Amino acid sequence: MSSREIAKLTGKRHTNVIRDIRTMLTGLKSEPRDFVGSYTDSTCRQLPCFNLPKRETLILVSGYSVELRARIIDRWMELEEQQAKTQVATITATEVSTMMAKYMAEMQETSSHKSCE
């Protein structure tokens, strides 16, 4: 989850979320560069942001109020649900392709047997 999305969901200023993330990463002895990203603002400037995995997001917001933690947790659940739906759709498409290939092979085999008769 991006630091910008965390700021939006919690109603905090992005600069304050960035500060909190840096403090958290220092405490975890993690490298900020492992999570750093950037975005283009409305004036076309490239500005820093962080992209945190679920664990670091939850650690960060554990110091926030219950209401803010709930918003973040709800959003993570939405993201995971979206990912699960995407995976199911991909599997289904793959299965359909496999079934079609088998069907086409069977049809080809059937037609070649008929031409031999």
Coordinates of C-alpha atoms in Angstrom, one line a residue:
M1 CA 0.0 0.0 0.0
S2 CA 1.4 3.4 -0.9
S3 CA 2.1 6.1 1.7
R4 CA -0.3 8.3 -0.3
E5 CA -3.1 5.9 0.1
I6 CA -2.4 5.5 3.8
A7 CA -2.5 9.4 4.1
K8 CA -5.8 9.5 2.3
L9 CA -7.4 6.7 4.3
T10 CA -6.2 8.1 7.6
G11 CA -6.8 11.8 6.9
K12 CA -3.1 12.5 7.7
R13 CA -0.8 14.8 5.7
H14 CA 1.4 12.7 3.4
T15 CA 4.5 14.4 4.8
N16 CA 3.6 13.2 8.3
V17 CA 3.0 9.6 7.0
I18 CA 6.4 9.7 5.3
R19 CA 7.9 10.8 8.6
D20 CA 6.1 8.0 10.5
I21 CA 7.3 5.5 8.0
R22 CA 10.9 6.6 8.2
T23 CA 10.7 6.4 12.0
M24 CA 9.2 2.9 11.8
L25 CA 11.7 1.6 9.4
T26 CA 14.6 2.9 11.5
G27 CA 13.1 1.1 14.5
L28 CA 12.8 -2.1 12.4
K29 CA 16.3 -1.7 11.2
S30 CA 14.9 -1.8 7.6
E31 CA 16.3 0.0 4.6
P32 CA 14.0 2.8 3.4
R33 CA 15.3 2.3 -0.1
D34 CA 13.6 -1.2 -0.1
F35 CA 10.2 0.5 0.0
V36 CA 10.8 3.9 -1.7
G37 CA 8.9 5.0 -4.7
S38 CA 7.8 8.2 -6.4
Y39 CA 4.8 9.8 -7.9
T40 CA 4.0 12.8 -10.1
D41 CA 2.0 15.5 -8.4
S42 CA -0.5 17.9 -10.0
T43 CA 2.3 20.3 -10.9
C44 CA 4.3 17.6 -12.6
R45 CA 6.9 17.3 -9.9
Q46 CA 8.4 13.9 -9.0
L47 CA 7.9 13.5 -5.2
P48 CA 8.9 10.6 -2.9
C49 CA 6.5 8.1 -1.5
F50 CA 6.7 4.6 0.1
N51 CA 5.1 1.4 -1.0
L52 CA 4.7 -0.8 2.0
P53 CA 3.8 -4.5 2.1
K54 CA 1.0 -5.6 4.5
R55 CA 3.2 -6.3 7.5
E56 CA 4.9 -2.9 7.5
T57 CA 1.6 -1.1 6.8
L58 CA 0.0 -2.8 9.8
I59 CA 3.0 -2.1 12.0
L60 CA 2.9 1.6 11.0
V61 CA -0.8 2.0 11.7
S62 CA -0.7 0.1 15.0
G63 CA 0.2 3.4 16.6
Y64 CA -2.8 5.1 15.0
S65 CA -6.3 5.3 16.5
V66 CA -8.6 2.3 16.3
E67 CA -10.7 4.0 13.6
L68 CA -7.7 4.6 11.4
R69 CA -6.4 1.1 11.9
A70 CA -9.8 -0.3 10.9
R71 CA -9.8 1.7 7.7
I72 CA -6.4 0.4 6.7
I73 CA -7.2 -3.2 7.6
D74 CA -10.5 -3.0 5.6
R75 CA -8.6 -1.7 2.6
W76 CA -6.0 -4.5 2.8
M77 CA -8.9 -7.0 2.9
E78 CA -10.3 -5.3 -0.3
L79 CA -6.9 -5.6 -2.0
E80 CA -6.5 -9.2 -1.1
E81 CA -10.1 -10.0 -2.3
Q82 CA -9.4 -8.3 -5.6
Q83 CA -6.2 -10.3 -6.0
A84 CA -8.0 -13.5 -5.2
K85 CA -10.7 -12.8 -7.8
T86 CA -8.0 -12.0 -10.4
Q87 CA -6.2 -15.3 -9.7
V88 CA -9.5 -17.2 -10.0
A89 CA -10.3 -15.6 -13.3
T90 CA -6.8 -16.4 -14.6
I91 CA -7.1 -20.0 -13.5
T92 CA -10.5 -20.3 -15.2
A93 CA -9.2 -18.8 -18.4
T94 CA -6.3 -21.3 -18.3
E95 CA -8.6 -24.2 -17.7
V96 CA -10.8 -23.1 -20.6
S97 CA -7.8 -22.9 -22.9
T98 CA -6.7 -26.4 -21.9
M99 CA -10.2 -27.8 -22.4
M100 CA -10.4 -26.1 -25.8
A101 CA -7.0 -27.6 -26.8
K102 CA -8.1 -31.1 -25.8
Y103 CA -11.4 -30.7 -27.6
M104 CA -9.7 -29.5 -30.8
A105 CA -7.3 -32.5 -30.6
E106 CA -10.2 -34.9 -30.1
M107 CA -12.0 -33.4 -33.1
Q108 CA -8.9 -33.6 -35.2
E109 CA -8.4 -37.2 -34.2
T110 CA -12.1 -38.0 -34.9
S111 CA -11.9 -36.4 -38.4
S112 CA -8.7 -38.2 -39.3
H113 CA -10.3 -41.6 -38.3
K114 CA -13.3 -40.8 -40.5
S115 CA -11.1 -40.0 -43.5
C116 CA -9.3 -43.4 -43.0
E117 CA -12.6 -45.4 -43.2

